[in-house]
Short mmCIF file of N, CA and C in Angstrom, two decimals:
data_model
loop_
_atom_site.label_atom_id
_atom_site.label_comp_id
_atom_site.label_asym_id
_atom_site.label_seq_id
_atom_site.Cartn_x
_atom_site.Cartn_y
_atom_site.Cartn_z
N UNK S 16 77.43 143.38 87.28
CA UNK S 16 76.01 143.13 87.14
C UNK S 16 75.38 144.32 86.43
N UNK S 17 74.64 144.01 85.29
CA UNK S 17 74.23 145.04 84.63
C UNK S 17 72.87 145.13 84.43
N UNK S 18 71.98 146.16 83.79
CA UNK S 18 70.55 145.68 83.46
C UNK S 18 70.48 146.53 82.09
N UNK S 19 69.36 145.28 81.14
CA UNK S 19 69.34 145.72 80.05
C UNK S 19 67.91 145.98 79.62
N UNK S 20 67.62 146.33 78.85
CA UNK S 20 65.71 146.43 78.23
C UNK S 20 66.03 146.12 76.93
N UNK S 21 64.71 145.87 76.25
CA UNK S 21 64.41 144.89 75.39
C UNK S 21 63.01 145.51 74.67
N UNK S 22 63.21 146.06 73.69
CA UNK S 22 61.84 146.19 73.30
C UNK S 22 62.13 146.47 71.48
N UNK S 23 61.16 145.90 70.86
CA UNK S 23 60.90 145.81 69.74
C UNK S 23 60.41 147.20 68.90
N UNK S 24 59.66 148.26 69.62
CA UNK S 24 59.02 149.27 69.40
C UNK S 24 59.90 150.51 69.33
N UNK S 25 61.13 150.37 70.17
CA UNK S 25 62.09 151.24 70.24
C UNK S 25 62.62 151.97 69.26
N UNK S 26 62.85 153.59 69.07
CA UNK S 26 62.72 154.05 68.30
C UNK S 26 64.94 154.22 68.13
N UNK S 27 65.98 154.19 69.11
CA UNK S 27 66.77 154.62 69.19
C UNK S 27 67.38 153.50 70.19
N UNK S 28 68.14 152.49 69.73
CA UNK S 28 68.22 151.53 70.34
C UNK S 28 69.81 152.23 70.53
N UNK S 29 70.50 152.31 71.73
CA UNK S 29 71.56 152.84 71.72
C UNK S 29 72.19 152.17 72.37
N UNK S 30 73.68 151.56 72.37
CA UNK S 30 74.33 150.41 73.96
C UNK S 30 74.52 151.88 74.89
N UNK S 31 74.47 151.77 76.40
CA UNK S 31 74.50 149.71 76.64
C UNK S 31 73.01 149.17 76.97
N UNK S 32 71.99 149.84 76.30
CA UNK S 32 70.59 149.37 76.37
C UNK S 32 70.00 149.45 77.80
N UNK S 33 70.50 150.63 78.69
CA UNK S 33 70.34 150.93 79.65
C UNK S 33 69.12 151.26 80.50
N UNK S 34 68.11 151.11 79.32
CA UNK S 34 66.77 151.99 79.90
C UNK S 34 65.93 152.23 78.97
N UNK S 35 64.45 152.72 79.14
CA UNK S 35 63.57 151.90 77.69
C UNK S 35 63.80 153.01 76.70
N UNK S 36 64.14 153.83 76.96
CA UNK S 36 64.46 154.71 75.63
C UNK S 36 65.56 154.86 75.01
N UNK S 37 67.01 153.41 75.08
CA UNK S 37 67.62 153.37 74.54
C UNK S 37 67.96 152.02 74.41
N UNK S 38 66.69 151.29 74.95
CA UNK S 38 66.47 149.51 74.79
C UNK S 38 67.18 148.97 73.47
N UNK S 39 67.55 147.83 73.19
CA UNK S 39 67.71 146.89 71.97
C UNK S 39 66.22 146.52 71.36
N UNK S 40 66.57 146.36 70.33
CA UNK S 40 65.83 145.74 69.16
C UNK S 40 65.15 144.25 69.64
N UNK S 41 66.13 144.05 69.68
CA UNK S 41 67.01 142.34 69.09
C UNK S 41 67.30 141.36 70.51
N UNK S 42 66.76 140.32 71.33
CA UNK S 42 67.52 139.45 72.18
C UNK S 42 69.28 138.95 71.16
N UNK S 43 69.27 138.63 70.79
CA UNK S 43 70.70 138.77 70.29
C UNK S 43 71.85 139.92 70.20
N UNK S 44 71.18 140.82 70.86
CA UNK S 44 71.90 142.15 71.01
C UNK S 44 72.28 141.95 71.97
N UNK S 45 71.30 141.87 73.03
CA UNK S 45 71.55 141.91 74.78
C UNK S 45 72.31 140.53 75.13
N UNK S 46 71.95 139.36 74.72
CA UNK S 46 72.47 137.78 74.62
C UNK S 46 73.75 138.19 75.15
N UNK S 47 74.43 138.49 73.79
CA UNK S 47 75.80 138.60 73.42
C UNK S 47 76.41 139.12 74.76
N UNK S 48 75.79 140.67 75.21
CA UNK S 48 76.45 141.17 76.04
C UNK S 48 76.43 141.01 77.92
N UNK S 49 75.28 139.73 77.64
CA UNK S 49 74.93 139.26 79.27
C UNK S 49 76.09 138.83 80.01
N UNK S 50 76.39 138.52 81.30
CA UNK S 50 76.98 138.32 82.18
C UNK S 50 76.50 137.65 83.31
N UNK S 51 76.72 137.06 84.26
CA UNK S 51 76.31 136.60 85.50
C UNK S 51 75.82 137.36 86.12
N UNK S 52 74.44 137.58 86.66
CA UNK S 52 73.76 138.27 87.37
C UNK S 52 72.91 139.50 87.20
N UNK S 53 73.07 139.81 85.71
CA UNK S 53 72.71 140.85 84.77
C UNK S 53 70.49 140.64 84.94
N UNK S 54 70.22 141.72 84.47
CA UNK S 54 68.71 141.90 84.20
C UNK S 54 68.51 142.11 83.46
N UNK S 55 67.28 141.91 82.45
CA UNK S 55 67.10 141.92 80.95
C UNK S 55 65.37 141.98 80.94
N UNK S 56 65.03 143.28 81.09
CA UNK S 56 63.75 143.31 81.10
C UNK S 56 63.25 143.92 79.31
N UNK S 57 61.96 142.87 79.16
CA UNK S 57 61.50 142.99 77.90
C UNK S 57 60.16 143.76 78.07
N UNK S 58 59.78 145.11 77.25
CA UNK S 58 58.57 145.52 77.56
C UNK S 58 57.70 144.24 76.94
N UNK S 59 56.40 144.29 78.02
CA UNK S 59 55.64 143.36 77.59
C UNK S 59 54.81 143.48 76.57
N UNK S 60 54.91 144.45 75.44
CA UNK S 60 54.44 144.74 74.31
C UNK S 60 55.78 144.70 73.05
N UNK S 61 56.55 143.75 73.53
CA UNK S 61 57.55 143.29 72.93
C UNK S 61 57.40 142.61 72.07
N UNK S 62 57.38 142.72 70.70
CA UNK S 62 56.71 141.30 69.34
C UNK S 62 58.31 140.87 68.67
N UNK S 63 58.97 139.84 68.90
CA UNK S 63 59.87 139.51 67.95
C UNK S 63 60.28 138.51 66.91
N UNK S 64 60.34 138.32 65.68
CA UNK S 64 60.57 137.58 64.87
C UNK S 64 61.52 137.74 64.46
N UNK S 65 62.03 136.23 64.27
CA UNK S 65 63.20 135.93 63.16
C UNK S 65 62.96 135.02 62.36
N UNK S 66 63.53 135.07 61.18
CA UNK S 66 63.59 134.29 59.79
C UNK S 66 64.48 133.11 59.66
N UNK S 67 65.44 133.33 60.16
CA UNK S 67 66.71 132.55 60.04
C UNK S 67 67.01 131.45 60.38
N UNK S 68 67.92 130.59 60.16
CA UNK S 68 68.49 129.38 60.77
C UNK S 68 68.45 129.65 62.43
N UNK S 69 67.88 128.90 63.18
CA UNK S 69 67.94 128.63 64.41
C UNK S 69 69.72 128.78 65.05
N UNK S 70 70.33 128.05 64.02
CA UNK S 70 72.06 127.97 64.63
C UNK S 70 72.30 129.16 65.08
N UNK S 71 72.12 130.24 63.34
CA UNK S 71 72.37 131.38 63.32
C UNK S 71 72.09 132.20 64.61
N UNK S 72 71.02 132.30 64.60
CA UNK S 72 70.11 133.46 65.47
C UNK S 72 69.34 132.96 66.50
N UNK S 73 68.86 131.84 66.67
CA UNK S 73 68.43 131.57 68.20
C UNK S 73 68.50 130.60 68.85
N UNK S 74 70.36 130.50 69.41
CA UNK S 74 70.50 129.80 70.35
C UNK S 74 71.60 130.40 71.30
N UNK S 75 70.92 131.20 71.91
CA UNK S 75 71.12 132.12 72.51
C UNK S 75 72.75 131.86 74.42
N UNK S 76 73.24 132.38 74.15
CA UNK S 76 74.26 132.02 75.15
C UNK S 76 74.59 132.49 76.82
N UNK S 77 72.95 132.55 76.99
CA UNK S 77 73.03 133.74 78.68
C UNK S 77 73.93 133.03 79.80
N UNK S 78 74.72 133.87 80.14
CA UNK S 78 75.97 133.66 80.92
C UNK S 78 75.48 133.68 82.53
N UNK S 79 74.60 133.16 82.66
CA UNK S 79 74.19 132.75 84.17
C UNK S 79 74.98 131.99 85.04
N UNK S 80 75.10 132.19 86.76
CA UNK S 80 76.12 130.91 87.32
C UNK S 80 75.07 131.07 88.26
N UNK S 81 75.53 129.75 88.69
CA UNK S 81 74.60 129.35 90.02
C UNK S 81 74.37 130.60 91.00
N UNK S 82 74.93 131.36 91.37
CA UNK S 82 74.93 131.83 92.45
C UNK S 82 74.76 133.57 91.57
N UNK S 83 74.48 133.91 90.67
CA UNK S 83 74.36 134.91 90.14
C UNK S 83 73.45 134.69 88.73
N UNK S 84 72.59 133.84 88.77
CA UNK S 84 71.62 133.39 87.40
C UNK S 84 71.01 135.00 86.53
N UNK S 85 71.37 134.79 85.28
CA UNK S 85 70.59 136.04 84.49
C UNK S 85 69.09 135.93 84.53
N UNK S 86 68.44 136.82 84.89
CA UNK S 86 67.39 136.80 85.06
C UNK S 86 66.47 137.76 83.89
N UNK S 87 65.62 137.31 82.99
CA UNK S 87 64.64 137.44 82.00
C UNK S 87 63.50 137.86 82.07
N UNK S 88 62.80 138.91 82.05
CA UNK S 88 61.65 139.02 82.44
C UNK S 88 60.58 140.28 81.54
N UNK S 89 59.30 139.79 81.50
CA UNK S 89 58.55 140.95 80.61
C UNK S 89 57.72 141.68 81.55
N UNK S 90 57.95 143.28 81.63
CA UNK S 90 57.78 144.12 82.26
C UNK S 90 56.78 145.17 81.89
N UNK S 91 56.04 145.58 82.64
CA UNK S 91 55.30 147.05 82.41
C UNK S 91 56.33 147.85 82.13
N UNK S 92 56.26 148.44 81.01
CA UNK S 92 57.76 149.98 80.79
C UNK S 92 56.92 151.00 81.15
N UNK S 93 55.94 150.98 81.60
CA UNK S 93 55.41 152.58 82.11
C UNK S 93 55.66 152.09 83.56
N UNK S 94 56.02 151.38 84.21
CA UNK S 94 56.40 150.91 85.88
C UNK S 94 57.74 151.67 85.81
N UNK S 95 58.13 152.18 85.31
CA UNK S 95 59.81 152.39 85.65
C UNK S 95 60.44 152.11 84.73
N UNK S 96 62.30 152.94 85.75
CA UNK S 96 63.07 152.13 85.29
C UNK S 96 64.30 151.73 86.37
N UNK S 97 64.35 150.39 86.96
CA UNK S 97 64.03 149.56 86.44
C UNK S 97 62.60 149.37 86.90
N UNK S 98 61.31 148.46 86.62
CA UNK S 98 60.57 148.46 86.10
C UNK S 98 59.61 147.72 87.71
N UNK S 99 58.85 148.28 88.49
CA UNK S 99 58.35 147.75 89.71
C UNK S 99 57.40 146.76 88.68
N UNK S 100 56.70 146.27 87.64
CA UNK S 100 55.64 145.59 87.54
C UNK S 100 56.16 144.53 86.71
N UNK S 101 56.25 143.33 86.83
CA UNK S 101 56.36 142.36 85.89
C UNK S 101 55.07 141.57 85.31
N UNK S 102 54.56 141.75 83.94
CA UNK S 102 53.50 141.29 83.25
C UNK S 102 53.82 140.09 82.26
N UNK S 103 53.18 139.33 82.16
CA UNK S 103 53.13 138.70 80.88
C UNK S 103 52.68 138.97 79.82
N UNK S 104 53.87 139.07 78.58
CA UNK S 104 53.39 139.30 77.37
C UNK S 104 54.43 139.79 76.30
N UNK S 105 55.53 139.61 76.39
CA UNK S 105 56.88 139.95 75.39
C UNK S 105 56.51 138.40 74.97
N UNK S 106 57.05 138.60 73.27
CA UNK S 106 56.84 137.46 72.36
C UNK S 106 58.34 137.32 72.17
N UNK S 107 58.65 136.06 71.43
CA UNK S 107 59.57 136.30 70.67
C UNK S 107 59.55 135.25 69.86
N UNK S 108 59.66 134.96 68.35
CA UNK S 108 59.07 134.29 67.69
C UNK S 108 60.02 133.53 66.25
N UNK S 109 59.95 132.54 65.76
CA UNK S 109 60.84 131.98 64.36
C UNK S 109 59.47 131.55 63.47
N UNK S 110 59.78 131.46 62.53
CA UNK S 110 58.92 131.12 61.61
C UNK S 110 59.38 129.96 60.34
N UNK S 111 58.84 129.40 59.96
CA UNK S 111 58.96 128.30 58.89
C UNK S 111 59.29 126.97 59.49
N UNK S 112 60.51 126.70 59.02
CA UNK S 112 61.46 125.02 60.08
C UNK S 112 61.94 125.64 60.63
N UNK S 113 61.95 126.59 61.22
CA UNK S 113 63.15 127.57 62.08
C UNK S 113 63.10 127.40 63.78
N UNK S 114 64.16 125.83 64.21
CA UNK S 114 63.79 125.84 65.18
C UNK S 114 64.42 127.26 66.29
N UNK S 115 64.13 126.58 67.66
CA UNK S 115 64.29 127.57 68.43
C UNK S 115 65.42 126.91 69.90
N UNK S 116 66.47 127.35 70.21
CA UNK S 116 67.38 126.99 71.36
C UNK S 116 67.20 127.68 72.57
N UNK S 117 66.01 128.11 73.33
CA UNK S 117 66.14 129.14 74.62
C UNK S 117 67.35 129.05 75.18
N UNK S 118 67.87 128.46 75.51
CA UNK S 118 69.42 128.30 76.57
C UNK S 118 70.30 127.44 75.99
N UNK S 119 71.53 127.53 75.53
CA UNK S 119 72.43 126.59 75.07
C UNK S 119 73.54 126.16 75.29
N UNK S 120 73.77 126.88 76.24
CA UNK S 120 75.01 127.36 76.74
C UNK S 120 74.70 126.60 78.44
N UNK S 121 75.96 126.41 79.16
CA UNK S 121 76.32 125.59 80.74
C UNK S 121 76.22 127.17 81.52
N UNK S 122 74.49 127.49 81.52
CA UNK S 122 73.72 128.62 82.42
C UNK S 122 72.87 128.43 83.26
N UNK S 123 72.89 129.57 83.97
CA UNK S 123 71.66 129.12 85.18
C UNK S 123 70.81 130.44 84.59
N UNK S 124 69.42 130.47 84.18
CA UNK S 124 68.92 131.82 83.68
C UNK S 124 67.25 131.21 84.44
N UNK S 125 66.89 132.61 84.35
CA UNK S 125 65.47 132.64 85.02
C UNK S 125 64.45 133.44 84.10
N UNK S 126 63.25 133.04 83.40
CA UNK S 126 62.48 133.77 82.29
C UNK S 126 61.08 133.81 83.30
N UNK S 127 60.61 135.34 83.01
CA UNK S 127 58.99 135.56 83.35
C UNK S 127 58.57 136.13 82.59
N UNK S 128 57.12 135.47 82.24
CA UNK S 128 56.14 135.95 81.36
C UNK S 128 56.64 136.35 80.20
N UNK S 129 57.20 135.22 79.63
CA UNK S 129 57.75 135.17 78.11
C UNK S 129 56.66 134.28 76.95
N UNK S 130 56.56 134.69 76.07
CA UNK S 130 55.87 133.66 75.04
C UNK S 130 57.08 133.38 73.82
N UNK S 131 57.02 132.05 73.76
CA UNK S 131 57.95 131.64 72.92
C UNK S 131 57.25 130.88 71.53
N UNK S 132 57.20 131.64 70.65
CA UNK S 132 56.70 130.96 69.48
C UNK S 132 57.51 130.48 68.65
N UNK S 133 57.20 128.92 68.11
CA UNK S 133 58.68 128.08 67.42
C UNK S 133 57.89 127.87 65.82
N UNK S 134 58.28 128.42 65.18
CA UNK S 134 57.85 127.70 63.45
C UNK S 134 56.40 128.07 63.44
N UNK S 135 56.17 127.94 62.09
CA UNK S 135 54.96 128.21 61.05
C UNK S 135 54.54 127.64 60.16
N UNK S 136 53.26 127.21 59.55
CA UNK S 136 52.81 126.65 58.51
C UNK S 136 53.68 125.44 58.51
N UNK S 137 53.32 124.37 57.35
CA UNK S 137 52.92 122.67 57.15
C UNK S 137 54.71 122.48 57.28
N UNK S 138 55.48 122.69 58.74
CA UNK S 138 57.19 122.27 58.56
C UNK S 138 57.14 121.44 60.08
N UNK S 139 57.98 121.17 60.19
CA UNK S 139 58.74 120.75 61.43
C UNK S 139 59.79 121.86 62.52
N UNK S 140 59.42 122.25 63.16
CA UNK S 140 60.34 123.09 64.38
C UNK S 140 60.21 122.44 65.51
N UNK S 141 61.19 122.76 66.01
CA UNK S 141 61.42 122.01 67.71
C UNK S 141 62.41 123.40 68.41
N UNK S 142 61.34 123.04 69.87
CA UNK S 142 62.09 123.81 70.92
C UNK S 142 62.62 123.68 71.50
N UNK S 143 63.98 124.01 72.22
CA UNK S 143 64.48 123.39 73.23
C UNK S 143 64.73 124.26 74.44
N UNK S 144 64.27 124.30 75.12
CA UNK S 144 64.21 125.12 76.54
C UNK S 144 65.30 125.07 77.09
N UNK S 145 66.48 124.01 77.23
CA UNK S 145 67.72 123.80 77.74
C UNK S 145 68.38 122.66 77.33
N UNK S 146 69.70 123.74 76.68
CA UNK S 146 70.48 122.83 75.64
C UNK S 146 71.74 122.54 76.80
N UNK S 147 71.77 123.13 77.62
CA UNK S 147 73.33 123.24 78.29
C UNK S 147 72.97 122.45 79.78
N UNK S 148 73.67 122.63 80.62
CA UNK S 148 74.14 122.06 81.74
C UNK S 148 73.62 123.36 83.17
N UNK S 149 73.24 123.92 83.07
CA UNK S 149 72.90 124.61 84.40
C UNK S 149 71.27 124.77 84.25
N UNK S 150 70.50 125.14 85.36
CA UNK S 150 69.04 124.87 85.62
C UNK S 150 68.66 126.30 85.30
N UNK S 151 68.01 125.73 84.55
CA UNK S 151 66.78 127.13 83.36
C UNK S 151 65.37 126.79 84.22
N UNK S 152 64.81 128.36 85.14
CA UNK S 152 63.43 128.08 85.43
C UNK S 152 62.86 128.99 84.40
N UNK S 153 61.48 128.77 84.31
CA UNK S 153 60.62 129.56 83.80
C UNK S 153 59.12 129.69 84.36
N UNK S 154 59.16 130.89 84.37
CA UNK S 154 57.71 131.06 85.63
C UNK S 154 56.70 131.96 84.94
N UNK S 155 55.46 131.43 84.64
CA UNK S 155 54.18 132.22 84.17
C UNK S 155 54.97 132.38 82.16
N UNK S 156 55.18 131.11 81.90
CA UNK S 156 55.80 131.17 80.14
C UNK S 156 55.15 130.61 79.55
N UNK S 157 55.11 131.07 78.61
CA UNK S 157 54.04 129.98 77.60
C UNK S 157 54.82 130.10 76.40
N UNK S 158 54.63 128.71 75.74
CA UNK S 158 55.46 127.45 74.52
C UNK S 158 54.09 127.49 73.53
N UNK S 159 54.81 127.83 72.61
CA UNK S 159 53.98 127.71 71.35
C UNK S 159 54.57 126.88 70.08
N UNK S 160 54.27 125.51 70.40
CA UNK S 160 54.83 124.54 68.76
C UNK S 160 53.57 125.27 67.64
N UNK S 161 54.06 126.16 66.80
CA UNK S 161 52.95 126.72 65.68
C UNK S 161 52.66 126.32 64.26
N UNK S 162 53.81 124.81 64.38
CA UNK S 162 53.82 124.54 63.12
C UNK S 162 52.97 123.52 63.38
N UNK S 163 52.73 122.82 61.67
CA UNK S 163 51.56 121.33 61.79
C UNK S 163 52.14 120.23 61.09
N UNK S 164 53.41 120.75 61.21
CA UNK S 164 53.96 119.12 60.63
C UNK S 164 54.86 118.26 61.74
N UNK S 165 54.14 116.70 61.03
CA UNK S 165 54.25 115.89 62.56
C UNK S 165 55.03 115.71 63.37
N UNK S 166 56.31 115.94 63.36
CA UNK S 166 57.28 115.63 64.70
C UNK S 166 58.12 116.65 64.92
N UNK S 167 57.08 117.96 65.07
CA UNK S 167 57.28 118.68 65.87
C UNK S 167 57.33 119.33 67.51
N UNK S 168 58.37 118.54 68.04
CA UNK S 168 58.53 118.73 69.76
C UNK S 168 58.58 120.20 70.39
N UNK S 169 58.87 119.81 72.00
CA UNK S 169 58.96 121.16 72.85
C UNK S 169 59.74 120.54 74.15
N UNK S 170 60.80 120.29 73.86
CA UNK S 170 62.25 119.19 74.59
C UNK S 170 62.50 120.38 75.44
N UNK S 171 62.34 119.72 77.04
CA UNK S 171 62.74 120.96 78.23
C UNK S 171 64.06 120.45 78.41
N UNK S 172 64.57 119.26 78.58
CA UNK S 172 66.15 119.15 78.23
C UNK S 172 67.10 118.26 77.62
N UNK S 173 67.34 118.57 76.75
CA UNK S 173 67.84 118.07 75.26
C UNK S 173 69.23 117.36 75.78
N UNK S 174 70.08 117.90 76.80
CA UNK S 174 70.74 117.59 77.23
C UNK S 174 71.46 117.24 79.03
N UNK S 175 71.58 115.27 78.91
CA UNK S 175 70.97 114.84 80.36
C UNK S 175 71.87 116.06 81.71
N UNK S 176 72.64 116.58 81.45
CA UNK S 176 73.17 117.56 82.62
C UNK S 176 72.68 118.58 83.51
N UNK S 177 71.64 118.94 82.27
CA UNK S 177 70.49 120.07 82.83
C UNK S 177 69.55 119.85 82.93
N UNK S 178 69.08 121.30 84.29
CA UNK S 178 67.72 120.49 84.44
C UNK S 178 67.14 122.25 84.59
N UNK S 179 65.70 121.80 84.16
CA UNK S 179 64.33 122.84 83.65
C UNK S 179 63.19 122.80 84.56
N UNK S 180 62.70 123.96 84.89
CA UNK S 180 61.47 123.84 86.27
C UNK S 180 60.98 124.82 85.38
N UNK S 181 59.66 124.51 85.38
CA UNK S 181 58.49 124.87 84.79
C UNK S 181 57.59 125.45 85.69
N UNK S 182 57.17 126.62 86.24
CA UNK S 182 56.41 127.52 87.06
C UNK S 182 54.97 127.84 86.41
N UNK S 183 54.13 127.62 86.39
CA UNK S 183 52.96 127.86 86.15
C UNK S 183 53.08 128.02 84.55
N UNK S 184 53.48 127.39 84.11
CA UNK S 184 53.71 127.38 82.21
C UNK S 184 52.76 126.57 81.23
N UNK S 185 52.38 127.13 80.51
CA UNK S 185 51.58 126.58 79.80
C UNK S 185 52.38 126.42 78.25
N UNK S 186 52.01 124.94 77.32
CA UNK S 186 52.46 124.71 76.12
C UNK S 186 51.02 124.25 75.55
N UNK S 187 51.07 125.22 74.21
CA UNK S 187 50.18 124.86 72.95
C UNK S 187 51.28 124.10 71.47
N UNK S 188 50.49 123.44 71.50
CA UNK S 188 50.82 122.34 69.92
C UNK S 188 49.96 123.01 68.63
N UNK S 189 49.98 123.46 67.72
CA UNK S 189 49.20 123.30 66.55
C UNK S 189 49.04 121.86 65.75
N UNK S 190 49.41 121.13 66.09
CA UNK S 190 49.60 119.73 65.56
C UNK S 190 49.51 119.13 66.42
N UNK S 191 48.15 118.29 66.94
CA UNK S 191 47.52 117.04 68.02
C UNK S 191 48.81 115.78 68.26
N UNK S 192 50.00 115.52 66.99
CA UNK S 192 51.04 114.54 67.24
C UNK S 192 52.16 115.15 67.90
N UNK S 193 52.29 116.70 67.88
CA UNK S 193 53.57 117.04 68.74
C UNK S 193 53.29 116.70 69.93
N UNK S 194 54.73 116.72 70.85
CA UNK S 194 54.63 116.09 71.90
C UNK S 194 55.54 117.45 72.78
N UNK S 195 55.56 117.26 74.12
CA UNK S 195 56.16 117.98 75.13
C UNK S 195 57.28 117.17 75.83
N UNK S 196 58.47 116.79 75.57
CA UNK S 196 59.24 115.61 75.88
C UNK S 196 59.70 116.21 77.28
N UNK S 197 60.30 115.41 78.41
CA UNK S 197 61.01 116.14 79.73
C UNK S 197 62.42 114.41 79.58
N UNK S 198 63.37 115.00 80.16
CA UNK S 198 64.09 114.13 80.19
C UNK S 198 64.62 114.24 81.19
N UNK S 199 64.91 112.77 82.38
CA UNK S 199 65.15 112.94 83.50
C UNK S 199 66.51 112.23 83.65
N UNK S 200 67.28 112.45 83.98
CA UNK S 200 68.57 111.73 84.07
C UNK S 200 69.05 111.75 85.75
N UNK S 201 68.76 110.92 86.25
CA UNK S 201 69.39 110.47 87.97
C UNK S 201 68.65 111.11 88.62
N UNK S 202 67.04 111.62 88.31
CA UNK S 202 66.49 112.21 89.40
C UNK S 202 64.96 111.74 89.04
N UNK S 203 64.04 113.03 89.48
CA UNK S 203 62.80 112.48 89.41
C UNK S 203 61.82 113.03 88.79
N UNK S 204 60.55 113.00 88.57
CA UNK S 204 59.80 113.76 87.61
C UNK S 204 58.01 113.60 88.17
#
């Protein structure tokens, strides 16, 4: 069980990202190196963008198990380390058609006070909160569809095995036709 930090501002990102003055850049840094039961605190003045193919770069593989879920969270970095205050307010962001995969992988992961921004200007992006098979919560998160072209979604589970709990979360559309899809397979809603 390990713990990692996460910050965008970081001047000396060094492994194993142990602490905020040798935090990662990049969630694809820390991704890679998660494990079952691991911590991954993002300062909450965390801004991140990517350009790229969604395949490429954000569909991220957190190695959560039931009984040891990776846990996600945006933190005061002047609280410590590790960090007594959890705030809302680490971004992390794609731009253009560039959709977005939060979980893709057969994980159990837990996100606080994350903002997830999917696409930009007149395209199509879609989010998917949980691509895999183990239960993704998210508590105090907010979903941002930012693009305005029309069938652009925000799918909590893309796939019927998993299932997604939504904790005080809020989703914005830039486009009045996107939709917020939930998919229930043998249970209830």
């Amino acid at each position: 069980m390990a713990t990692y930090y996460v910050d965008s501002a970081t001047s000396s990102a060094t492994s194993p990202y142990s602490s905020w003055t040798k935090a990662a850049r990049w969630t694809s840094t820390v991704a890679r190196m998660s494990s079952s039961g691991d911590f991954v605190y993002y300062a909450s003045s965390h801004a991140e963008t990517i350009t790229t193919s969604a395949a490429a770069a954000w569909s991220w593989g957190w190695l959560g198990t039931s009984t040891a879920p990776v846990r996600i969270m945006s933190a005061d970095k002047t609280s410590g380390t590790p960090p007594s205050t959890l705030v809302f307010g680490a971004s992390i962001s794609t731009t253009g058609a560039n959709n977005m995969s939060v979980v893709s992988t057969r994980s159990w992961t837990y996100f606080y006070g994350m903002t997830f921004n999917c696409g930009s200007g007149a395209t199509n992006a879609d989010m998917f909160l949980n691509r895999g098979w183990g239960l993704v919560v998210y508590e105090r998160c907010r979903f941002n569809s930012a693009t305005t072209g029309g069938s652009t979604d925000i799918e909590c589970n893309s796939n019927d095995a998993g299932e997604t709990i939504l904790k005080d979360c809020s989703t914005i559309h830039s486009n009045q036709a996107a939709q917020l899809q939930v998919a229930v397979a043998g249970g209830t809603l």
